[in-house]
Amino acid sequence: MKKIQMVDLKSQYDTIASVVNASIQEVLDTNTYINGPQVHQFQKSLEEYLGVKHVIPCANGTDALQIAMMGLGLQPGDEVITADFTFAATVEVIALLQLTPVLVDVDLHNMNISIERIKKAITPKTKAIVPVHLFGRAANMEAIMALAQEHNLFIIEDNAQAIGANYEFADGTKKKAGTIGHVGATSFFPSKNLGCYGDGGAIFTNDDALAHTLRGIVNHGMYERYHHDVVGVNSRLDSIQAAVLNAKLPLLDKYNTARRLAASQYNKAFSGHLNILIPEFDWNGDDHVFHQYTLRIIDADRNGLMQHLLDKGIPCAIYYPIPLHSQKAYTDIRYNEEDFPVTNQLVKEVISLPMHTELDGEQIQFITESVLEFLK
Ligand SMILES: *Cc1c(COP(=O)(O)O)cnc(C)c1O
């Protein structure tokens, strides 16, 4: 059996090496390392794939979130509501811009931001909500957009984990995650569903004026060479990374299907077990793209299971072990533990198993048997 990895980028590369190498070679041959034709091509291809008017490539997903907030003109003291159960980048940029992060609890069934908790957290100072499409499944965007309209709020989707996922509205229409709010941000970190071979990110919007503002901000606030109209940053997607993404974007749907297939094989093995709650998803839909395959372990020794798997050479991880409201950098006297029952529960229950595009049946069987052997 091939060695099991949490994310097996090498095996994936082996299947696409000739295409990726040729794409990178083109950059080397043309010597356009910054803002080369590869970046423009990627921008166009991604706009088409997502069905969004504007893609603004940038240096990484954290920058994408920050630039989105800058572009919306959020001001120090403005309150921005986001999920307590996510990667720290989401709250980090809010704090960095001297906006006021307001962390709220998530829902047990999909681990995404709770609509009820958002409603309770909205104040006259609230200016934006940042839903995170955690582990590859879109948050309840329909309810979030309704709140945005009612309270005149901006919605910034953190789509770092859900590129390619579709969100289905009650009327049956579908939109790609990240393109529903006023602005979406994503990451092309190597292990993400669409990953390059270094850092990369992008911002999406259907708003022409906002897109124009964002294109200036990523480039030192310049709209005309050496005219700096707004305070900007230097945040670029390299041509070499764009070349990698040009080779991989046509494979994204196939990659997401491979992840969903692995998830369905895991689910089949674990379904009905009293100590395991599996992530529910609709095989015929495309709402969940499994950036992570995350189980909840109920009334059993989650940490013991983790050690058992590691001892057998099976990598696994706890995403995320500490709620953001308990992190030193983000504690706030306004928070009460009773406000976060779900996050506080999830950090004790969750375990993420290997998930990538190259998992094979033999590996999945070994992993599921090892989990079941421990939980009996
Ligand atoms: C990865 C990630 C980011 C940050 O992306 P980088 O490219 O690493 O800066 C932000 N939010 C979430 C939810 C992520 O998973």
mmCIF file with all atom_site columns, C-alpha atoms in Angstrom, residues 219-352:
data_model
loop_
_atom_site.group_PDB
_atom_site.id
_atom_site.type_symbol
_atom_site.label_atom_id
_atom_site.label_alt_id
_atom_site.label_comp_id
_atom_site.label_asym_id
_atom_site.label_entity_id
_atom_site.label_seq_id
_atom_site.pdbx_PDB_ins_code
_atom_site.Cartn_x
_atom_site.Cartn_y
_atom_site.Cartn_z
_atom_site.occupancy
_atom_site.B_iso_or_equiv
_atom_site.pdbx_formal_charge
_atom_site.auth_seq_id
_atom_site.auth_comp_id
_atom_site.auth_asym_id
_atom_site.auth_atom_id
_atom_site.pdbx_PDB_model_num
ATOM 1   C CA . ASN A 1 219 ? -1.215  47.297 -6.621  1.00 0.00 ? 219 ASN A CA 1
ATOM 2   C CA . HIS A 1 220 ? -0.177  50.028 -4.142  1.00 0.00 ? 220 HIS A CA 1
ATOM 3   C CA . GLY A 1 221 ? -3.403  51.950 -4.624  1.00 0.00 ? 221 GLY A CA 1
ATOM 4   C CA . MET A 1 222 ? -2.431  52.817 -8.203  1.00 0.00 ? 222 MET A CA 1
ATOM 5   C CA . TYR A 1 223 ? -5.035  53.257 -10.918 1.00 0.00 ? 223 TYR A CA 1
ATOM 6   C CA . GLU A 1 224 ? -2.631  55.159 -13.116 1.00 0.00 ? 224 GLU A CA 1
ATOM 7   C CA . ARG A 1 225 ? 1.088   54.487 -12.962 1.00 0.00 ? 225 ARG A CA 1
ATOM 8   C CA . TYR A 1 226 ? 2.687   56.393 -10.036 1.00 0.00 ? 226 TYR A CA 1
ATOM 9   C CA . HIS A 1 227 ? -0.604  57.979 -9.045  1.00 0.00 ? 227 HIS A CA 1
ATOM 10  C CA . HIS A 1 228 ? -1.524  56.565 -5.634  1.00 0.00 ? 228 HIS A CA 1
ATOM 11  C CA . ASP A 1 229 ? -5.188  57.361 -5.069  1.00 0.00 ? 229 ASP A CA 1
ATOM 12  C CA . VAL A 1 230 ? -5.824  55.127 -2.070  1.00 0.00 ? 230 VAL A CA 1
ATOM 13  C CA . VAL A 1 231 ? -3.677  53.304 0.464   1.00 0.00 ? 231 VAL A CA 1
ATOM 14  C CA . GLY A 1 232 ? -2.927  49.950 -1.072  1.00 0.00 ? 232 GLY A CA 1
ATOM 15  C CA . VAL A 1 233 ? -0.761  46.915 -0.565  1.00 0.00 ? 233 VAL A CA 1
ATOM 16  C CA . ASN A 1 234 ? 1.573   44.845 -2.690  1.00 0.00 ? 234 ASN A CA 1
ATOM 17  C CA . SER A 1 235 ? -0.263  41.591 -3.224  1.00 0.00 ? 235 SER A CA 1
ATOM 18  C CA . ARG A 1 236 ? 0.354   39.764 -6.489  1.00 0.00 ? 236 ARG A CA 1
ATOM 19  C CA . LEU A 1 237 ? -0.130  36.280 -7.817  1.00 0.00 ? 237 LEU A CA 1
ATOM 20  C CA . ASP A 1 238 ? 3.187   35.276 -9.449  1.00 0.00 ? 238 ASP A CA 1
ATOM 21  C CA . SER A 1 239 ? 3.123   34.238 -13.097 1.00 0.00 ? 239 SER A CA 1
ATOM 22  C CA . ILE A 1 240 ? 4.675   30.897 -12.146 1.00 0.00 ? 240 ILE A CA 1
ATOM 23  C CA . GLN A 1 241 ? 1.877   30.201 -9.657  1.00 0.00 ? 241 GLN A CA 1
ATOM 24  C CA . ALA A 1 242 ? -0.688  31.304 -12.240 1.00 0.00 ? 242 ALA A CA 1
ATOM 25  C CA . ALA A 1 243 ? 0.906   28.855 -14.698 1.00 0.00 ? 243 ALA A CA 1
ATOM 26  C CA . VAL A 1 244 ? 0.406   26.028 -12.191 1.00 0.00 ? 244 VAL A CA 1
ATOM 27  C CA . LEU A 1 245 ? -3.192  27.117 -11.643 1.00 0.00 ? 245 LEU A CA 1
ATOM 28  C CA . ASN A 1 246 ? -3.828  27.275 -15.402 1.00 0.00 ? 246 ASN A CA 1
ATOM 29  C CA . ALA A 1 247 ? -2.788  23.639 -15.585 1.00 0.00 ? 247 ALA A CA 1
ATOM 30  C CA . LYS A 1 248 ? -4.912  22.626 -12.574 1.00 0.00 ? 248 LYS A CA 1
ATOM 31  C CA . LEU A 1 249 ? -8.136  24.657 -12.935 1.00 0.00 ? 249 LEU A CA 1
ATOM 32  C CA . PRO A 1 250 ? -9.474  22.434 -15.768 1.00 0.00 ? 250 PRO A CA 1
ATOM 33  C CA . LEU A 1 251 ? -9.123  19.503 -13.341 1.00 0.00 ? 251 LEU A CA 1
ATOM 34  C CA . LEU A 1 252 ? -10.856 21.135 -10.363 1.00 0.00 ? 252 LEU A CA 1
ATOM 35  C CA . ASP A 1 253 ? -14.252 19.498 -10.884 1.00 0.00 ? 253 ASP A CA 1
ATOM 36  C CA . LYS A 1 254 ? -12.609 16.117 -11.349 1.00 0.00 ? 254 LYS A CA 1
ATOM 37  C CA . TYR A 1 255 ? -10.546 16.696 -8.193  1.00 0.00 ? 255 TYR A CA 1
ATOM 38  C CA . ASN A 1 256 ? -13.609 17.707 -6.188  1.00 0.00 ? 256 ASN A CA 1
ATOM 39  C CA . THR A 1 257 ? -15.420 14.592 -7.422  1.00 0.00 ? 257 THR A CA 1
ATOM 40  C CA . ALA A 1 258 ? -12.481 12.451 -6.287  1.00 0.00 ? 258 ALA A CA 1
ATOM 41  C CA . ARG A 1 259 ? -12.732 14.053 -2.829  1.00 0.00 ? 259 ARG A CA 1
ATOM 42  C CA . ARG A 1 260 ? -16.469 13.434 -2.716  1.00 0.00 ? 260 ARG A CA 1
ATOM 43  C CA . LEU A 1 261 ? -15.948 9.822  -3.757  1.00 0.00 ? 261 LEU A CA 1
ATOM 44  C CA . ALA A 1 262 ? -13.426 9.318  -0.944  1.00 0.00 ? 262 ALA A CA 1
ATOM 45  C CA . ALA A 1 263 ? -15.881 10.961 1.477   1.00 0.00 ? 263 ALA A CA 1
ATOM 46  C CA . SER A 1 264 ? -18.693 8.670  0.379   1.00 0.00 ? 264 SER A CA 1
ATOM 47  C CA . GLN A 1 265 ? -16.459 5.616  0.886   1.00 0.00 ? 265 GLN A CA 1
ATOM 48  C CA . TYR A 1 266 ? -15.568 6.809  4.379   1.00 0.00 ? 266 TYR A CA 1
ATOM 49  C CA . ASN A 1 267 ? -19.223 7.550  5.125   1.00 0.00 ? 267 ASN A CA 1
ATOM 50  C CA . LYS A 1 268 ? -20.301 4.099  3.987   1.00 0.00 ? 268 LYS A CA 1
ATOM 51  C CA . ALA A 1 269 ? -17.868 2.455  6.391   1.00 0.00 ? 269 ALA A CA 1
ATOM 52  C CA . PHE A 1 270 ? -18.817 4.655  9.363   1.00 0.00 ? 270 PHE A CA 1
ATOM 53  C CA . SER A 1 271 ? -22.529 5.114  8.808   1.00 0.00 ? 271 SER A CA 1
ATOM 54  C CA . GLY A 1 272 ? -24.671 4.013  11.739  1.00 0.00 ? 272 GLY A CA 1
ATOM 55  C CA . HIS A 1 273 ? -21.774 3.687  14.208  1.00 0.00 ? 273 HIS A CA 1
ATOM 56  C CA . LEU A 1 274 ? -22.891 4.928  17.622  1.00 0.00 ? 274 LEU A CA 1
ATOM 57  C CA . ASN A 1 275 ? -19.671 6.824  18.335  1.00 0.00 ? 275 ASN A CA 1
ATOM 58  C CA . ILE A 1 276 ? -19.219 8.408  14.926  1.00 0.00 ? 276 ILE A CA 1
ATOM 59  C CA . LEU A 1 277 ? -21.157 11.251 13.364  1.00 0.00 ? 277 LEU A CA 1
ATOM 60  C CA . ILE A 1 278 ? -20.370 11.452 9.670   1.00 0.00 ? 278 ILE A CA 1
ATOM 61  C CA . PRO A 1 279 ? -20.588 14.575 7.510   1.00 0.00 ? 279 PRO A CA 1
ATOM 62  C CA . GLU A 1 280 ? -23.884 14.324 5.685   1.00 0.00 ? 280 GLU A CA 1
ATOM 63  C CA . PHE A 1 281 ? -23.866 15.256 2.030   1.00 0.00 ? 281 PHE A CA 1
ATOM 64  C CA . ASP A 1 282 ? -25.892 14.639 -1.070  1.00 0.00 ? 282 ASP A CA 1
ATOM 65  C CA . TRP A 1 283 ? -23.917 12.497 -3.498  1.00 0.00 ? 283 TRP A CA 1
ATOM 66  C CA . ASN A 1 284 ? -26.030 13.748 -6.409  1.00 0.00 ? 284 ASN A CA 1
ATOM 67  C CA . GLY A 1 285 ? -25.555 17.376 -5.445  1.00 0.00 ? 285 GLY A CA 1
ATOM 68  C CA . ASP A 1 286 ? -22.318 19.328 -5.437  1.00 0.00 ? 286 ASP A CA 1
ATOM 69  C CA . ASP A 1 287 ? -22.712 21.338 -2.276  1.00 0.00 ? 287 ASP A CA 1
ATOM 70  C CA . HIS A 1 288 ? -19.756 19.857 -0.391  1.00 0.00 ? 288 HIS A CA 1
ATOM 71  C CA . VAL A 1 289 ? -16.254 19.634 -1.878  1.00 0.00 ? 289 VAL A CA 1
ATOM 72  C CA . PHE A 1 290 ? -14.554 18.111 1.180   1.00 0.00 ? 290 PHE A CA 1
ATOM 73  C CA . HIS A 1 291 ? -11.571 20.293 1.770   1.00 0.00 ? 291 HIS A CA 1
ATOM 74  C CA . GLN A 1 292 ? -11.494 18.249 4.960   1.00 0.00 ? 292 GLN A CA 1
ATOM 75  C CA . TYR A 1 293 ? -13.238 15.023 5.855   1.00 0.00 ? 293 TYR A CA 1
ATOM 76  C CA . THR A 1 294 ? -14.170 15.657 9.464   1.00 0.00 ? 294 THR A CA 1
ATOM 77  C CA . LEU A 1 295 ? -15.893 13.262 11.835  1.00 0.00 ? 295 LEU A CA 1
ATOM 78  C CA . ARG A 1 296 ? -17.386 13.949 15.225  1.00 0.00 ? 296 ARG A CA 1
ATOM 79  C CA . ILE A 1 297 ? -16.458 11.318 17.805  1.00 0.00 ? 297 ILE A CA 1
ATOM 80  C CA . ILE A 1 298 ? -19.227 11.017 20.401  1.00 0.00 ? 298 ILE A CA 1
ATOM 81  C CA . ASP A 1 299 ? -18.925 9.405  23.866  1.00 0.00 ? 299 ASP A CA 1
ATOM 82  C CA . ALA A 1 300 ? -15.529 7.935  23.005  1.00 0.00 ? 300 ALA A CA 1
ATOM 83  C CA . ASP A 1 301 ? -11.840 8.780  23.391  1.00 0.00 ? 301 ASP A CA 1
ATOM 84  C CA . ARG A 1 302 ? -11.205 11.106 20.432  1.00 0.00 ? 302 ARG A CA 1
ATOM 85  C CA . ASN A 1 303 ? -7.596  11.787 21.445  1.00 0.00 ? 303 ASN A CA 1
ATOM 86  C CA . GLY A 1 304 ? -6.971  8.062  21.970  1.00 0.00 ? 304 GLY A CA 1
ATOM 87  C CA . LEU A 1 305 ? -8.319  7.408  18.475  1.00 0.00 ? 305 LEU A CA 1
ATOM 88  C CA . MET A 1 306 ? -5.997  10.023 17.073  1.00 0.00 ? 306 MET A CA 1
ATOM 89  C CA . GLN A 1 307 ? -2.979  8.389  18.764  1.00 0.00 ? 307 GLN A CA 1
ATOM 90  C CA . HIS A 1 308 ? -4.097  4.945  17.577  1.00 0.00 ? 308 HIS A CA 1
ATOM 91  C CA . LEU A 1 309 ? -4.227  6.186  13.974  1.00 0.00 ? 309 LEU A CA 1
ATOM 92  C CA . LEU A 1 310 ? -0.878  7.967  14.205  1.00 0.00 ? 310 LEU A CA 1
ATOM 93  C CA . ASP A 1 311 ? 0.685   4.780  15.651  1.00 0.00 ? 311 ASP A CA 1
ATOM 94  C CA . LYS A 1 312 ? -0.547  2.907  12.579  1.00 0.00 ? 312 LYS A CA 1
ATOM 95  C CA . GLY A 1 313 ? 1.021   5.464  10.259  1.00 0.00 ? 313 GLY A CA 1
ATOM 96  C CA . ILE A 1 314 ? -2.272  7.179  9.437   1.00 0.00 ? 314 ILE A CA 1
ATOM 97  C CA . PRO A 1 315 ? -1.989  10.963 9.568   1.00 0.00 ? 315 PRO A CA 1
ATOM 98  C CA . CYS A 1 316 ? -4.964  12.785 11.052  1.00 0.00 ? 316 CYS A CA 1
ATOM 99  C CA . ALA A 1 317 ? -5.548  16.194 12.585  1.00 0.00 ? 317 ALA A CA 1
ATOM 100 C CA . ILE A 1 318 ? -7.797  18.274 14.791  1.00 0.00 ? 318 ILE A CA 1
ATOM 101 C CA . TYR A 1 319 ? -9.190  21.220 12.836  1.00 0.00 ? 319 TYR A CA 1
ATOM 102 C CA . TYR A 1 320 ? -9.510  23.232 15.024  1.00 0.00 ? 320 TYR A CA 1
ATOM 103 C CA . PRO A 1 321 ? -8.322  22.433 18.541  1.00 0.00 ? 321 PRO A CA 1
ATOM 104 C CA . ILE A 1 322 ? -9.007  25.816 20.205  1.00 0.00 ? 322 ILE A CA 1
ATOM 105 C CA . PRO A 1 323 ? -12.004 28.099 19.577  1.00 0.00 ? 323 PRO A CA 1
ATOM 106 C CA . LEU A 1 324 ? -10.972 31.532 18.335  1.00 0.00 ? 324 LEU A CA 1
ATOM 107 C CA . HIS A 1 325 ? -12.709 33.246 21.267  1.00 0.00 ? 325 HIS A CA 1
ATOM 108 C CA . SER A 1 326 ? -10.280 31.414 23.572  1.00 0.00 ? 326 SER A CA 1
ATOM 109 C CA . GLN A 1 327 ? -7.167  32.420 21.635  1.00 0.00 ? 327 GLN A CA 1
ATOM 110 C CA . LYS A 1 328 ? -5.064  34.960 23.513  1.00 0.00 ? 328 LYS A CA 1
ATOM 111 C CA . ALA A 1 329 ? -5.025  37.404 20.600  1.00 0.00 ? 329 ALA A CA 1
ATOM 112 C CA . TYR A 1 330 ? -8.805  37.391 20.220  1.00 0.00 ? 330 TYR A CA 1
ATOM 113 C CA . THR A 1 331 ? -10.292 37.156 23.713  1.00 0.00 ? 331 THR A CA 1
ATOM 114 C CA . ASP A 1 332 ? -12.791 39.881 24.500  1.00 0.00 ? 332 ASP A CA 1
ATOM 115 C CA . ILE A 1 333 ? -14.526 40.709 27.765  1.00 0.00 ? 333 ILE A CA 1
ATOM 116 C CA . ARG A 1 334 ? -17.827 40.734 25.919  1.00 0.00 ? 334 ARG A CA 1
ATOM 117 C CA . TYR A 1 335 ? -17.626 37.006 25.239  1.00 0.00 ? 335 TYR A CA 1
ATOM 118 C CA . ASN A 1 336 ? -19.205 34.464 27.609  1.00 0.00 ? 336 ASN A CA 1
ATOM 119 C CA . GLU A 1 337 ? -18.538 30.748 27.378  1.00 0.00 ? 337 GLU A CA 1
ATOM 120 C CA . GLU A 1 338 ? -22.321 30.204 27.204  1.00 0.00 ? 338 GLU A CA 1
ATOM 121 C CA . ASP A 1 339 ? -22.296 32.026 23.874  1.00 0.00 ? 339 ASP A CA 1
ATOM 122 C CA . PHE A 1 340 ? -20.195 29.288 22.274  1.00 0.00 ? 340 PHE A CA 1
ATOM 123 C CA . PRO A 1 341 ? -21.613 25.900 23.292  1.00 0.00 ? 341 PRO A CA 1
ATOM 124 C CA . VAL A 1 342 ? -21.221 24.350 19.851  1.00 0.00 ? 342 VAL A CA 1
ATOM 125 C CA . THR A 1 343 ? -17.648 25.431 19.167  1.00 0.00 ? 343 THR A CA 1
ATOM 126 C CA . ASN A 1 344 ? -16.669 24.387 22.674  1.00 0.00 ? 344 ASN A CA 1
ATOM 127 C CA . GLN A 1 345 ? -18.181 20.969 21.971  1.00 0.00 ? 345 GLN A CA 1
ATOM 128 C CA . LEU A 1 346 ? -16.738 20.585 18.464  1.00 0.00 ? 346 LEU A CA 1
ATOM 129 C CA . VAL A 1 347 ? -13.137 21.216 19.500  1.00 0.00 ? 347 VAL A CA 1
ATOM 130 C CA . LYS A 1 348 ? -13.428 18.134 21.737  1.00 0.00 ? 348 LYS A CA 1
ATOM 131 C CA . GLU A 1 349 ? -15.174 15.928 19.164  1.00 0.00 ? 349 GLU A CA 1
ATOM 132 C CA . VAL A 1 350 ? -13.732 16.586 15.719  1.00 0.00 ? 350 VAL A CA 1
ATOM 133 C CA . ILE A 1 351 ? -11.066 14.614 13.912  1.00 0.00 ? 351 ILE A CA 1
ATOM 134 C CA . SER A 1 352 ? -10.107 15.040 10.268  1.00 0.00 ? 352 SER A CA 1
#
